[in-house]
């Protein structure tokens, strides 16, 4: 089946926790922003889910565990796992319980300031097995590229990829209300099967590591038939990039972002190669047992050297 | 009918813990009303606020502390206690928001935002107070739980 990219917002709050949006108001605002899907993640509550009836876009029904030692998404978990007795040293068993309920686990804004400024907002859990974590919000809030905690989250993510954990990167606006948003076009793009996005396809894309986080443009790459989340043989390959401003044009904001360079990143955050967005094909030698992702850098609202977008990795097999 | 009414205080050493208050619900109850308030909400002692904010930034930002604005930008610090509820068999939800005076109703056909509507089973329920943040030296709390025929 054909795969398509869909623009999504992965972190939303409603009146069922501390958001200002009604459920229908959130969905309407998402439609106005040309989003194809959202994930509702109210703090410690699932009561918003019952109000999602025949929505015009895909709505993934989840919860944000707003605990004392970190905030964590339990995505589409069918089992009621108690967030209240999560402690720094039992988080692995809590995450296992979420998986047993069919859910995926996402670490939210790991370097946000915590208690008392934002209660529990800092990730203070001692995760023993990071393979229990499906995704990590390496970008949070409405102005991602200017955010110090996001730089630290990116470093943590690289460190975990280096250790062999395949964690999917996401952006979460932590959307509570419209007013404080700066960059309406920022989103997480998910690569999904089918011509209409569904909540289960969103979940699958996150599980399989097929995401791009972006200030607006859709930016991705493929190596032959293989793309983000896939595992391929090491060796000589040709890598091909795609860049699209289609959604930003619909939102009438394409001029805010000017891509200047594509960087291919691997283990240790090493920049393997730089490519001009004007020449989107290049030869590359991939090492075995590694990960490769792409970053798009350029100018945002006149500010130079900004990270505009980054992709999930593509992985290489262990031995040649 | 009042099922539970309690006044109590919590202290900084209780922060990041839960306080469970069990109560019995009899047969034939149509709805429950939870009235909860706590005070103070805001820490007005600037010296204490500065200490807590600087400690917070030092712990969570570490070597990046210099990239954060002055402590005064994070004022006011607030206490945060949320109310979560369990029926005899399941979690019924939580009101995770900043208000320090709250009233929630849970019934068969309606529930306040954050809670799941559904049958009011007889048996032992729990009101669980989630002590997320205690920035003042003490917080005085008042919780009342009533059974009745409350409207939304």
GROMACS .gro file of C-alpha atoms in nm:
model
  472
    1UNK     CA    1   0.000   0.000   0.000
    2UNK     CA    2   0.113   0.356  -0.066
    3UNK     CA    3   0.254   0.551   0.221
    4UNK     CA    4   0.190   0.921   0.270
    5UNK     CA    5   0.311   1.184   0.513
    6UNK     CA    6   0.054   1.332   0.749
    7UNK     CA    7   0.094   1.643   0.968
    8UNK     CA    8   0.007   1.572   1.331
    9UNK     CA    9   0.012   1.730   1.675
   10UNK     CA   10   0.113   1.471   1.932
   11UNK     CA   11   0.053   1.652   2.263
   12UNK     CA   12  -0.282   1.822   2.334
   13UNK     CA   13  -0.480   1.919   2.643
   14UNK     CA   14  -0.847   2.002   2.685
   15UNK     CA   15  -1.084   2.120   2.956
   16UNK     CA   16  -1.062   1.765   3.091
   17UNK     CA   17  -0.729   1.868   3.244
   18UNK     CA   18  -0.577   2.217   3.234
   19UNK     CA   19  -0.627   2.308   2.868
   20UNK     CA   20  -0.862   2.583   2.752
   21UNK     CA   21  -0.988   2.382   2.454
   22UNK     CA   22  -1.313   2.193   2.451
   23UNK     CA   23  -1.262   1.864   2.268
   24UNK     CA   24  -1.453   1.992   1.965
   25UNK     CA   25  -1.271   2.327   1.982
   26UNK     CA   26  -0.934   2.152   1.981
   27UNK     CA   27  -1.031   1.946   1.677
   28UNK     CA   28  -1.162   2.255   1.492
   29UNK     CA   29  -0.841   2.445   1.566
   30UNK     CA   30  -0.635   2.149   1.446
   31UNK     CA   31  -0.833   2.138   1.120
   32UNK     CA   32  -0.776   2.512   1.073
   33UNK     CA   33  -0.401   2.449   1.106
   34UNK     CA   34  -0.412   2.185   0.833
   35UNK     CA   35  -0.331   1.906   1.076
   36UNK     CA   36  -0.436   1.557   0.966
   37UNK     CA   37  -0.427   1.406   1.313
   38UNK     CA   38  -0.390   1.488   1.681
   39UNK     CA   39  -0.320   1.294   1.996
   40UNK     CA   40  -0.527   1.395   2.300
   41UNK     CA   41  -0.309   1.362   2.608
   42UNK     CA   42  -0.489   1.513   2.905
   43UNK     CA   43  -0.309   1.507   3.238
   44UNK     CA   44  -0.410   1.194   3.431
   45UNK     CA   45  -0.754   1.181   3.267
   46UNK     CA   46  -0.917   0.996   2.979
   47UNK     CA   47  -1.263   1.151   3.003
   48UNK     CA   48  -1.207   1.358   2.687
   49UNK     CA   49  -1.201   1.038   2.483
   50UNK     CA   50  -1.577   0.986   2.516
   51UNK     CA   51  -1.635   1.323   2.346
   52UNK     CA   52  -1.448   1.221   2.031
   53UNK     CA   53  -1.735   1.120   1.807
   54UNK     CA   54  -1.689   1.084   1.432
   55UNK     CA   55  -1.406   1.343   1.414
   56UNK     CA   56  -1.308   1.499   1.078
   57UNK     CA   57  -0.940   1.417   1.142
   58UNK     CA   58  -0.767   1.123   1.312
   59UNK     CA   59  -0.769   1.144   1.691
   60UNK     CA   60  -0.542   0.921   1.893
   61UNK     CA   61  -0.675   0.870   2.246
   62UNK     CA   62  -0.401   0.878   2.505
   63UNK     CA   63  -0.311   1.017   2.846
   64UNK     CA   64  -0.023   1.217   2.984
   65UNK     CA   65   0.089   1.063   3.309
   66UNK     CA   66   0.161   1.375   3.508
   67UNK     CA   67   0.357   1.220   3.788
   68UNK     CA   68   0.587   1.360   4.050
   69UNK     CA   69   0.905   1.247   3.871
   70UNK     CA   70   0.830   1.298   3.505
   71UNK     CA   71   0.558   1.330   3.244
   72UNK     CA   72   0.496   1.033   3.018
   73UNK     CA   73   0.246   0.956   2.744
   74UNK     CA   74   0.065   0.625   2.751
   75UNK     CA   75  -0.054   0.612   2.390
   76UNK     CA   76  -0.378   0.426   2.325
   77UNK     CA   77  -0.340   0.202   2.631
   78UNK     CA   78  -0.646  -0.017   2.691
   79UNK     CA   79  -0.548  -0.097   3.048
   80UNK     CA   80  -0.584   0.138   3.341
   81UNK     CA   81  -0.233   0.161   3.482
   82UNK     CA   82  -0.205   0.373   3.796
   83UNK     CA   83   0.024   0.677   3.753
   84UNK     CA   84   0.013   0.773   4.120
   85UNK     CA   85   0.253   0.515   4.260
   86UNK     CA   86   0.518   0.561   3.991
   87UNK     CA   87   0.850   0.610   4.169
   88UNK     CA   88   1.200   0.683   4.035
   89UNK     CA   89   1.295   0.314   4.057
   90UNK     CA   90   0.977   0.138   3.944
   91UNK     CA   91   0.917   0.316   3.614
   92UNK     CA   92   1.027   0.014   3.407
   93UNK     CA   93   0.748  -0.201   3.551
   94UNK     CA   94   0.499   0.083   3.497
   95UNK     CA   95   0.607   0.111   3.133
   96UNK     CA   96   0.580  -0.267   3.094
   97UNK     CA   97   0.223  -0.247   3.225
   98UNK     CA   98   0.142   0.019   2.963
   99UNK     CA   99   0.278  -0.214   2.693
  100UNK     CA  100   0.071  -0.503   2.833
  101UNK     CA  101  -0.232  -0.280   2.783
  102UNK     CA  102  -0.139  -0.240   2.417
  103UNK     CA  103  -0.005   0.110   2.470
  104UNK     CA  104   0.310   0.286   2.357
  105UNK     CA  105   0.528   0.486   2.596
  106UNK     CA  106   0.649   0.838   2.521
  107UNK     CA  107   0.880   1.045   2.738
  108UNK     CA  108   0.761   1.407   2.743
  109UNK     CA  109   0.986   1.715   2.756
  110UNK     CA  110   1.261   1.536   2.956
  111UNK     CA  111   1.455   1.854   3.038
  112UNK     CA  112   1.172   2.088   3.130
  113UNK     CA  113   1.216   2.247   3.471
  114UNK     CA  114   1.036   2.035   3.731
  115UNK     CA  115   0.885   2.092   4.074
  116UNK     CA  116   0.789   2.349   4.183
  117UNK     CA  117   0.809   2.559   3.863
  118UNK     CA  118   0.636   2.290   3.654
  119UNK     CA  119   0.542   2.008   3.889
  120UNK     CA  120   0.700   1.680   3.783
  121UNK     CA  121   0.794   1.827   3.444
  122UNK     CA  122   1.157   1.714   3.458
  123UNK     CA  123   1.226   1.347   3.377
  124UNK     CA  124   1.381   1.216   3.701
  125UNK     CA  125   1.307   0.846   3.646
  126UNK     CA  126   1.585   0.590   3.651
  127UNK     CA  127   1.497   0.396   3.337
  128UNK     CA  128   1.685   0.066   3.339
  129UNK     CA  129   1.564  -0.059   3.002
  130UNK     CA  130   1.522   0.221   2.749
  131UNK     CA  131   1.381  -0.026   2.495
  132UNK     CA  132   1.053   0.023   2.688
  133UNK     CA  133   1.041   0.381   2.559
  134UNK     CA  134   0.885   0.405   2.213
  135UNK     CA  135   0.918   0.777   2.157
  136UNK     CA  136   1.066   1.087   2.307
  137UNK     CA  137   0.955   1.445   2.272
  138UNK     CA  138   1.286   1.591   2.167
  139UNK     CA  139   1.105   1.912   2.075
  140UNK     CA  140   0.852   2.065   2.309
  141UNK     CA  141   0.645   2.385   2.308
  142UNK     CA  142   0.563   2.646   2.048
  143UNK     CA  143   0.909   2.776   1.969
  144UNK     CA  144   1.114   2.457   1.945
  145UNK     CA  145   1.443   2.570   1.794
  146UNK     CA  146   1.506   2.837   2.060
  147UNK     CA  147   1.449   2.605   2.350
  148UNK     CA  148   1.744   2.504   2.573
  149UNK     CA  149   1.570   2.189   2.707
  150UNK     CA  150   1.520   2.076   2.347
  151UNK     CA  151   1.894   2.088   2.277
  152UNK     CA  152   1.951   1.869   2.582
  153UNK     CA  153   1.675   1.629   2.475
  154UNK     CA  154   1.838   1.596   2.133
  155UNK     CA  155   2.170   1.506   2.301
  156UNK     CA  156   2.000   1.247   2.522
  157UNK     CA  157   1.827   1.098   2.219
  158UNK     CA  158   2.158   1.071   2.030
  159UNK     CA  159   2.316   0.900   2.332
  160UNK     CA  160   2.033   0.645   2.346
  161UNK     CA  161   2.050   0.581   1.969
  162UNK     CA  162   2.425   0.523   2.009
  163UNK     CA  163   2.349   0.254   2.268
  164UNK     CA  164   2.124   0.080   2.017
  165UNK     CA  165   1.781   0.193   2.142
  166UNK     CA  166   1.545   0.273   1.858
  167UNK     CA  167   1.346   0.562   2.001
  168UNK     CA  168   1.119   0.763   1.773
  169UNK     CA  169   1.156   1.141   1.789
  170UNK     CA  170   0.842   1.353   1.822
  171UNK     CA  171   0.749   1.718   1.860
  172UNK     CA  172   0.481   1.802   2.115
  173UNK     CA  173   0.343   2.154   2.125
  174UNK     CA  174   0.203   2.077   2.469
  175UNK     CA  175  -0.102   2.251   2.331
  176UNK     CA  176  -0.323   2.397   2.604
  177UNK     CA  177  -0.456   2.706   2.425
  178UNK     CA  178  -0.392   2.896   2.105
  179UNK     CA  179  -0.259   3.220   2.244
  180UNK     CA  180   0.102   3.139   2.334
  181UNK     CA  181   0.187   2.955   2.013
  182UNK     CA  182   0.457   3.113   1.806
  183UNK     CA  183   0.502   2.878   1.513
  184UNK     CA  184   0.168   2.738   1.408
  185UNK     CA  185   0.327   2.536   1.130
  186UNK     CA  186   0.550   2.324   1.360
  187UNK     CA  187   0.431   1.964   1.372
  188UNK     CA  188   0.528   1.599   1.372
  189UNK     CA  189   0.490   1.436   1.030
  190UNK     CA  190   0.400   1.068   1.039
  191UNK     CA  191   0.452   0.831   0.746
  192UNK     CA  192   0.136   0.620   0.727
  193UNK     CA  193  -0.035   0.380   0.494
  194UNK     CA  194  -0.356   0.473   0.321
  195UNK     CA  195  -0.522   0.780   0.177
  196UNK     CA  196  -0.702   0.868   0.498
  197UNK     CA  197  -0.520   0.891   0.827
  198UNK     CA  198  -0.646   0.676   1.113
  199UNK     CA  199  -0.551   0.671   1.480
  200UNK     CA  200  -0.412   0.320   1.449
  201UNK     CA  201  -0.194   0.427   1.154
  202UNK     CA  202  -0.058   0.714   1.365
  203UNK     CA  203   0.031   0.470   1.640
  204UNK     CA  204   0.198   0.232   1.394
  205UNK     CA  205   0.411   0.513   1.246
  206UNK     CA  206   0.538   0.605   1.592
  207UNK     CA  207   0.600   0.240   1.679
  208UNK     CA  208   0.794   0.184   1.356
  209UNK     CA  209   0.997   0.504   1.384
  210UNK     CA  210   0.860   0.686   1.081
  211UNK     CA  211   0.845   1.047   1.197
  212UNK     CA  212   0.982   1.388   1.107
  213UNK     CA  213   0.970   1.681   1.344
  214UNK     CA  214   0.961   2.015   1.173
  215UNK     CA  215   0.908   2.388   1.208
  216UNK     CA  216   0.687   2.352   0.900
  217UNK     CA  217   0.828   2.199   0.583
  218UNK     CA  218   0.803   1.829   0.519
  219UNK     CA  219   1.158   1.697   0.496
  220UNK     CA  220   1.255   1.336   0.452
  221UNK     CA  221   1.490   1.099   0.273
  222UNK     CA  222   1.499   0.756   0.124
  223UNK     CA  223   1.766   0.515   0.010
  224UNK     CA  224   1.611   0.323  -0.278
  225UNK     CA  225   1.293   0.168  -0.144
  226UNK     CA  226   1.404   0.208   0.216
  227UNK     CA  227   1.316   0.500   0.436
  228UNK     CA  228   1.301   0.618   0.795
  229UNK     CA  229   1.261   0.338   1.048
  230UNK     CA  230   1.390   0.074   0.806
  231UNK     CA  231   1.704  -0.133   0.846
  232UNK     CA  232   1.936  -0.174   0.547
  233UNK     CA  233   2.273  -0.323   0.461
  234UNK     CA  234   2.579  -0.110   0.519
  235UNK     CA  235   2.788  -0.002   0.219
  236UNK     CA  236   2.763   0.236  -0.075
  237UNK     CA  237   2.423   0.392  -0.131
  238UNK     CA  238   2.255   0.686  -0.294
  239UNK     CA  239   2.046   0.896  -0.060
  240UNK     CA  240   1.763   1.112  -0.190
  241UNK     CA  241   1.599   1.395   0.003
  242UNK     CA  242   1.251   1.540  -0.033
  243UNK     CA  243   1.141   1.882   0.080
  244UNK     CA  244   0.788   2.019   0.056
  245UNK     CA  245   0.629   2.345   0.163
  246UNK     CA  246   0.280   2.238   0.066
  247UNK     CA  247   0.126   2.266   0.413
  248UNK     CA  248   0.307   2.593   0.488
  249UNK     CA  249   0.175   2.734   0.163
  250UNK     CA  250  -0.177   2.637   0.265
  251UNK     CA  251  -0.112   2.811   0.598
  252UNK     CA  252   0.034   3.110   0.407
  253UNK     CA  253   0.362   3.108   0.602
  254UNK     CA  254   0.627   2.952   0.373
  255UNK     CA  255   0.851   3.260   0.377
  256UNK     CA  256   0.928   3.225   0.748
  257UNK     CA  257   1.158   2.928   0.692
  258UNK     CA  258   1.454   2.922   0.448
  259UNK     CA  259   1.643   2.592   0.428
  260UNK     CA  260   2.016   2.629   0.363
  261UNK     CA  261   2.186   2.299   0.435
  262UNK     CA  262   2.101   1.933   0.490
  263UNK     CA  263   2.322   1.748   0.736
  264UNK     CA  264   2.343   1.372   0.763
  265UNK     CA  265   2.404   1.270   1.122
  266UNK     CA  266   2.524   0.941   1.269
  267UNK     CA  267   2.660   0.792   1.592
  268UNK     CA  268   2.791   1.040   1.845
  269UNK     CA  269   2.601   1.318   1.669
  270UNK     CA  270   2.875   1.320   1.405
  271UNK     CA  271   2.796   1.514   1.089
  272UNK     CA  272   2.878   1.272   0.808
  273UNK     CA  273   2.796   1.493   0.516
  274UNK     CA  274   2.646   1.828   0.420
  275UNK     CA  275   2.427   1.863   0.114
  276UNK     CA  276   2.256   2.159  -0.047
  277UNK     CA  277   1.876   2.139  -0.049
  278UNK     CA  278   1.904   2.241  -0.416
  279UNK     CA  279   2.082   1.913  -0.506
  280UNK     CA  280   1.885   1.654  -0.315
  281UNK     CA  281   2.076   1.339  -0.419
  282UNK     CA  282   2.416   1.228  -0.299
  283UNK     CA  283   2.628   0.916  -0.264
  284UNK     CA  284   2.698   0.797   0.088
  285UNK     CA  285   2.889   0.514   0.256
  286UNK     CA  286   2.697   0.372   0.549
  287UNK     CA  287   2.881   0.189   0.828
  288UNK     CA  288   2.741  -0.129   0.978
  289UNK     CA  289   2.546  -0.141   1.304
  290UNK     CA  290   2.469   0.229   1.309
  291UNK     CA  291   2.197   0.489   1.266
  292UNK     CA  292   2.166   0.775   1.019
  293UNK     CA  293   1.922   1.061   1.024
  294UNK     CA  294   1.899   1.396   0.849
  295UNK     CA  295   1.869   1.747   0.981
  296UNK     CA  296   1.756   2.049   0.784
  297UNK     CA  297   1.919   2.377   0.888
  298UNK     CA  298   1.860   2.733   0.777
  299UNK     CA  299   1.705   3.067   0.863
  300UNK     CA  300   1.384   3.106   1.061
  301UNK     CA  301   1.233   3.455   1.074
  302UNK     CA  302   1.571   3.609   0.995
  303UNK     CA  303   1.758   3.409   1.258
  304UNK     CA  304   2.040   3.207   1.099
  305UNK     CA  305   2.169   2.858   1.189
  306UNK     CA  306   1.840   2.720   1.314
  307UNK     CA  307   1.742   2.356   1.313
  308UNK     CA  308   1.433   2.352   1.089
  309UNK     CA  309   1.353   1.981   1.082
  310UNK     CA  310   1.495   1.643   1.168
  311UNK     CA  311   1.403   1.291   1.069
  312UNK     CA  312   1.379   0.960   1.249
  313UNK     CA  313   1.683   0.745   1.173
  314UNK     CA  314   1.734   0.472   0.922
  315UNK     CA  315   1.939   0.186   1.070
  316UNK     CA  316   2.213  -0.032   0.927
  317UNK     CA  317   2.247  -0.404   0.992
  318UNK     CA  318   2.510  -0.538   1.230
  319UNK     CA  319   2.770  -0.728   1.023
  320UNK     CA  320   2.876  -0.710   0.660
  321UNK     CA  321  -2.592   1.307   5.273
  322UNK     CA  322  -2.236   1.376   5.379
  323UNK     CA  323  -2.017   1.067   5.337
  324UNK     CA  324  -1.695   1.228   5.450
  325UNK     CA  325  -1.589   1.569   5.569
  326UNK     CA  326  -1.239   1.640   5.678
  327UNK     CA  327  -1.010   1.933   5.751
  328UNK     CA  328  -0.640   1.869   5.755
  329UNK     CA  329  -0.304   2.020   5.671
  330UNK     CA  330  -0.017   1.902   5.454
  331UNK     CA  331   0.347   2.009   5.469
  332UNK     CA  332   0.647   2.030   5.233
  333UNK     CA  333   0.767   1.685   5.343
  334UNK     CA  334   0.441   1.544   5.201
  335UNK     CA  335   0.519   1.677   4.853
  336UNK     CA  336   0.519   1.415   4.574
  337UNK     CA  337   0.303   1.173   4.772
  338UNK     CA  338  -0.065   1.078   4.762
  339UNK     CA  339  -0.311   1.096   5.046
  340UNK     CA  340  -0.591   0.838   5.025
  341UNK     CA  341  -0.918   0.906   5.199
  342UNK     CA  342  -1.151   0.605   5.180
  343UNK     CA  343  -1.527   0.644   5.207
  344UNK     CA  344  -1.823   0.407   5.190
  345UNK     CA  345  -2.095   0.442   4.929
  346UNK     CA  346  -2.425   0.269   4.998
  347UNK     CA  347  -2.672   0.109   4.758
  348UNK     CA  348  -2.885   0.327   4.532
  349UNK     CA  349  -2.666   0.637   4.525
  350UNK     CA  350  -2.721   0.837   4.206
  351UNK     CA  351  -2.433   1.077   4.223
  352UNK     CA  352  -2.140   1.195   4.429
  353UNK     CA  353  -2.022   1.551   4.486
  354UNK     CA  354  -1.665   1.631   4.589
  355UNK     CA  355  -1.597   1.977   4.728
  356UNK     CA  356  -1.230   2.041   4.786
  357UNK     CA  357  -1.038   2.355   4.867
  358UNK     CA  358  -0.690   2.435   4.985
  359UNK     CA  359  -0.511   2.748   5.099
  360UNK     CA  360  -0.286   2.927   5.041
  361UNK     CA  361  -0.250   2.892   4.664
  362UNK     CA  362   0.041   3.129   4.611
  363UNK     CA  363   0.371   3.164   4.792
  364UNK     CA  364   0.401   3.534   4.881
  365UNK     CA  365   0.730   3.512   5.075
  366UNK     CA  366   0.978   3.633   4.810
  367UNK     CA  367   1.282   3.511   4.998
  368UNK     CA  368   1.149   3.157   5.018
  369UNK     CA  369   1.034   3.174   4.655
  370UNK     CA  370   1.380   3.277   4.542
  371UNK     CA  371   1.538   2.991   4.734
  372UNK     CA  372   1.299   2.733   4.586
  373UNK     CA  373   1.331   2.866   4.230
  374UNK     CA  374   1.709   2.883   4.241
  375UNK     CA  375   1.726   2.531   4.383
  376UNK     CA  376   1.485   2.412   4.111
  377UNK     CA  377   1.694   2.564   3.830
  378UNK     CA  378   2.020   2.439   3.979
  379UNK     CA  379   1.887   2.083   4.001
  380UNK     CA  380   1.712   2.067   3.664
  381UNK     CA  381   1.921   2.294   3.443
  382UNK     CA  382   2.265   2.221   3.589
  383UNK     CA  383   2.535   2.360   3.363
  384UNK     CA  384   2.266   2.528   3.149
  385UNK     CA  385   2.134   2.737   3.442
  386UNK     CA  386   2.288   3.051   3.288
  387UNK     CA  387   2.054   3.019   2.988
  388UNK     CA  388   1.747   3.071   3.207
  389UNK     CA  389   1.598   3.408   3.300
  390UNK     CA  390   1.613   3.558   3.650
  391UNK     CA  391   1.430   3.381   3.934
  392UNK     CA  392   1.170   3.660   3.938
  393UNK     CA  393   1.047   3.551   3.593
  394UNK     CA  394   0.917   3.230   3.752
  395UNK     CA  395   0.700   3.405   4.012
  396UNK     CA  396   0.455   3.336   4.155
  397UNK     CA  397   0.522   2.985   4.283
  398UNK     CA  398   0.202   2.798   4.350
  399UNK     CA  399   0.089   2.502   4.552
  400UNK     CA  400  -0.071   2.228   4.347
  401UNK     CA  401  -0.296   1.958   4.484
  402UNK     CA  402  -0.521   1.760   4.251
  403UNK     CA  403  -0.807   1.528   4.341
  404UNK     CA  404  -0.829   1.183   4.186
  405UNK     CA  405  -1.104   0.931   4.256
  406UNK     CA  406  -1.127   0.550   4.256
  407UNK     CA  407  -1.449   0.354   4.268
  408UNK     CA  408  -1.445   0.002   4.423
  409UNK     CA  409  -1.294  -0.143   4.105
  410UNK     CA  410  -1.143   0.130   3.886
  411UNK     CA  411  -0.980   0.472   3.853
  412UNK     CA  412  -1.252   0.729   3.784
  413UNK     CA  413  -1.028   1.019   3.685
  414UNK     CA  414  -0.862   1.331   3.811
  415UNK     CA  415  -0.907   1.705   3.790
  416UNK     CA  416  -0.558   1.818   3.701
  417UNK     CA  417  -0.579   2.197   3.700
  418UNK     CA  418  -0.468   2.492   3.909
  419UNK     CA  419  -0.793   2.594   4.081
  420UNK     CA  420  -0.770   2.582   4.462
  421UNK     CA  421  -1.147   2.561   4.512
  422UNK     CA  422  -1.321   2.287   4.322
  423UNK     CA  423  -1.647   2.101   4.301
  424UNK     CA  424  -1.679   1.781   4.101
  425UNK     CA  425  -1.977   1.559   4.037
  426UNK     CA  426  -1.963   1.199   3.927
  427UNK     CA  427  -2.288   1.028   3.831
  428UNK     CA  428  -2.428   0.762   3.606
  429UNK     CA  429  -2.509   1.006   3.326
  430UNK     CA  430  -2.266   1.291   3.385
  431UNK     CA  431  -1.923   1.364   3.524
  432UNK     CA  432  -1.725   1.683   3.570
  433UNK     CA  433  -1.430   1.727   3.330
  434UNK     CA  434  -1.150   1.484   3.411
  435UNK     CA  435  -1.381   1.215   3.553
  436UNK     CA  436  -1.557   0.922   3.389
  437UNK     CA  437  -1.932   0.903   3.418
  438UNK     CA  438  -2.089   0.566   3.498
  439UNK     CA  439  -2.260   0.356   3.764
  440UNK     CA  440  -2.209   0.463   4.125
  441UNK     CA  441  -2.126   0.124   4.269
  442UNK     CA  442  -2.181   0.055   4.635
  443UNK     CA  443  -1.867  -0.021   4.833
  444UNK     CA  444  -1.544   0.143   4.931
  445UNK     CA  445  -1.434   0.437   4.721
  446UNK     CA  446  -1.120   0.649   4.759
  447UNK     CA  447  -1.061   1.017   4.722
  448UNK     CA  448  -0.688   1.046   4.654
  449UNK     CA  449  -0.522   1.382   4.692
  450UNK     CA  450  -0.215   1.418   4.474
  451UNK     CA  451   0.031   1.648   4.642
  452UNK     CA  452   0.223   1.769   4.337
  453UNK     CA  453   0.376   2.083   4.477
  454UNK     CA  454   0.391   2.227   4.831
  455UNK     CA  455   0.581   2.554   4.830
  456UNK     CA  456   0.437   2.718   5.143
  457UNK     CA  457   0.521   2.598   5.495
  458UNK     CA  458   0.176   2.446   5.530
  459UNK     CA  459  -0.141   2.401   5.325
  460UNK     CA  460  -0.481   2.382   5.494
  461UNK     CA  461  -0.728   2.159   5.313
  462UNK     CA  462  -1.100   2.094   5.332
  463UNK     CA  463  -1.266   1.800   5.163
  464UNK     CA  464  -1.636   1.716   5.166
  465UNK     CA  465  -1.793   1.422   4.985
  466UNK     CA  466  -2.170   1.401   4.952
  467UNK     CA  467  -2.409   1.147   4.808
  468UNK     CA  468  -2.727   1.277   4.651
  469UNK     CA  469  -2.904   1.364   4.331
  470UNK     CA  470  -2.680   1.637   4.199
  471UNK     CA  471  -2.729   1.804   3.864
  472UNK     CA  472  -2.451   1.898   3.628
   0.00000   0.00000   0.00000
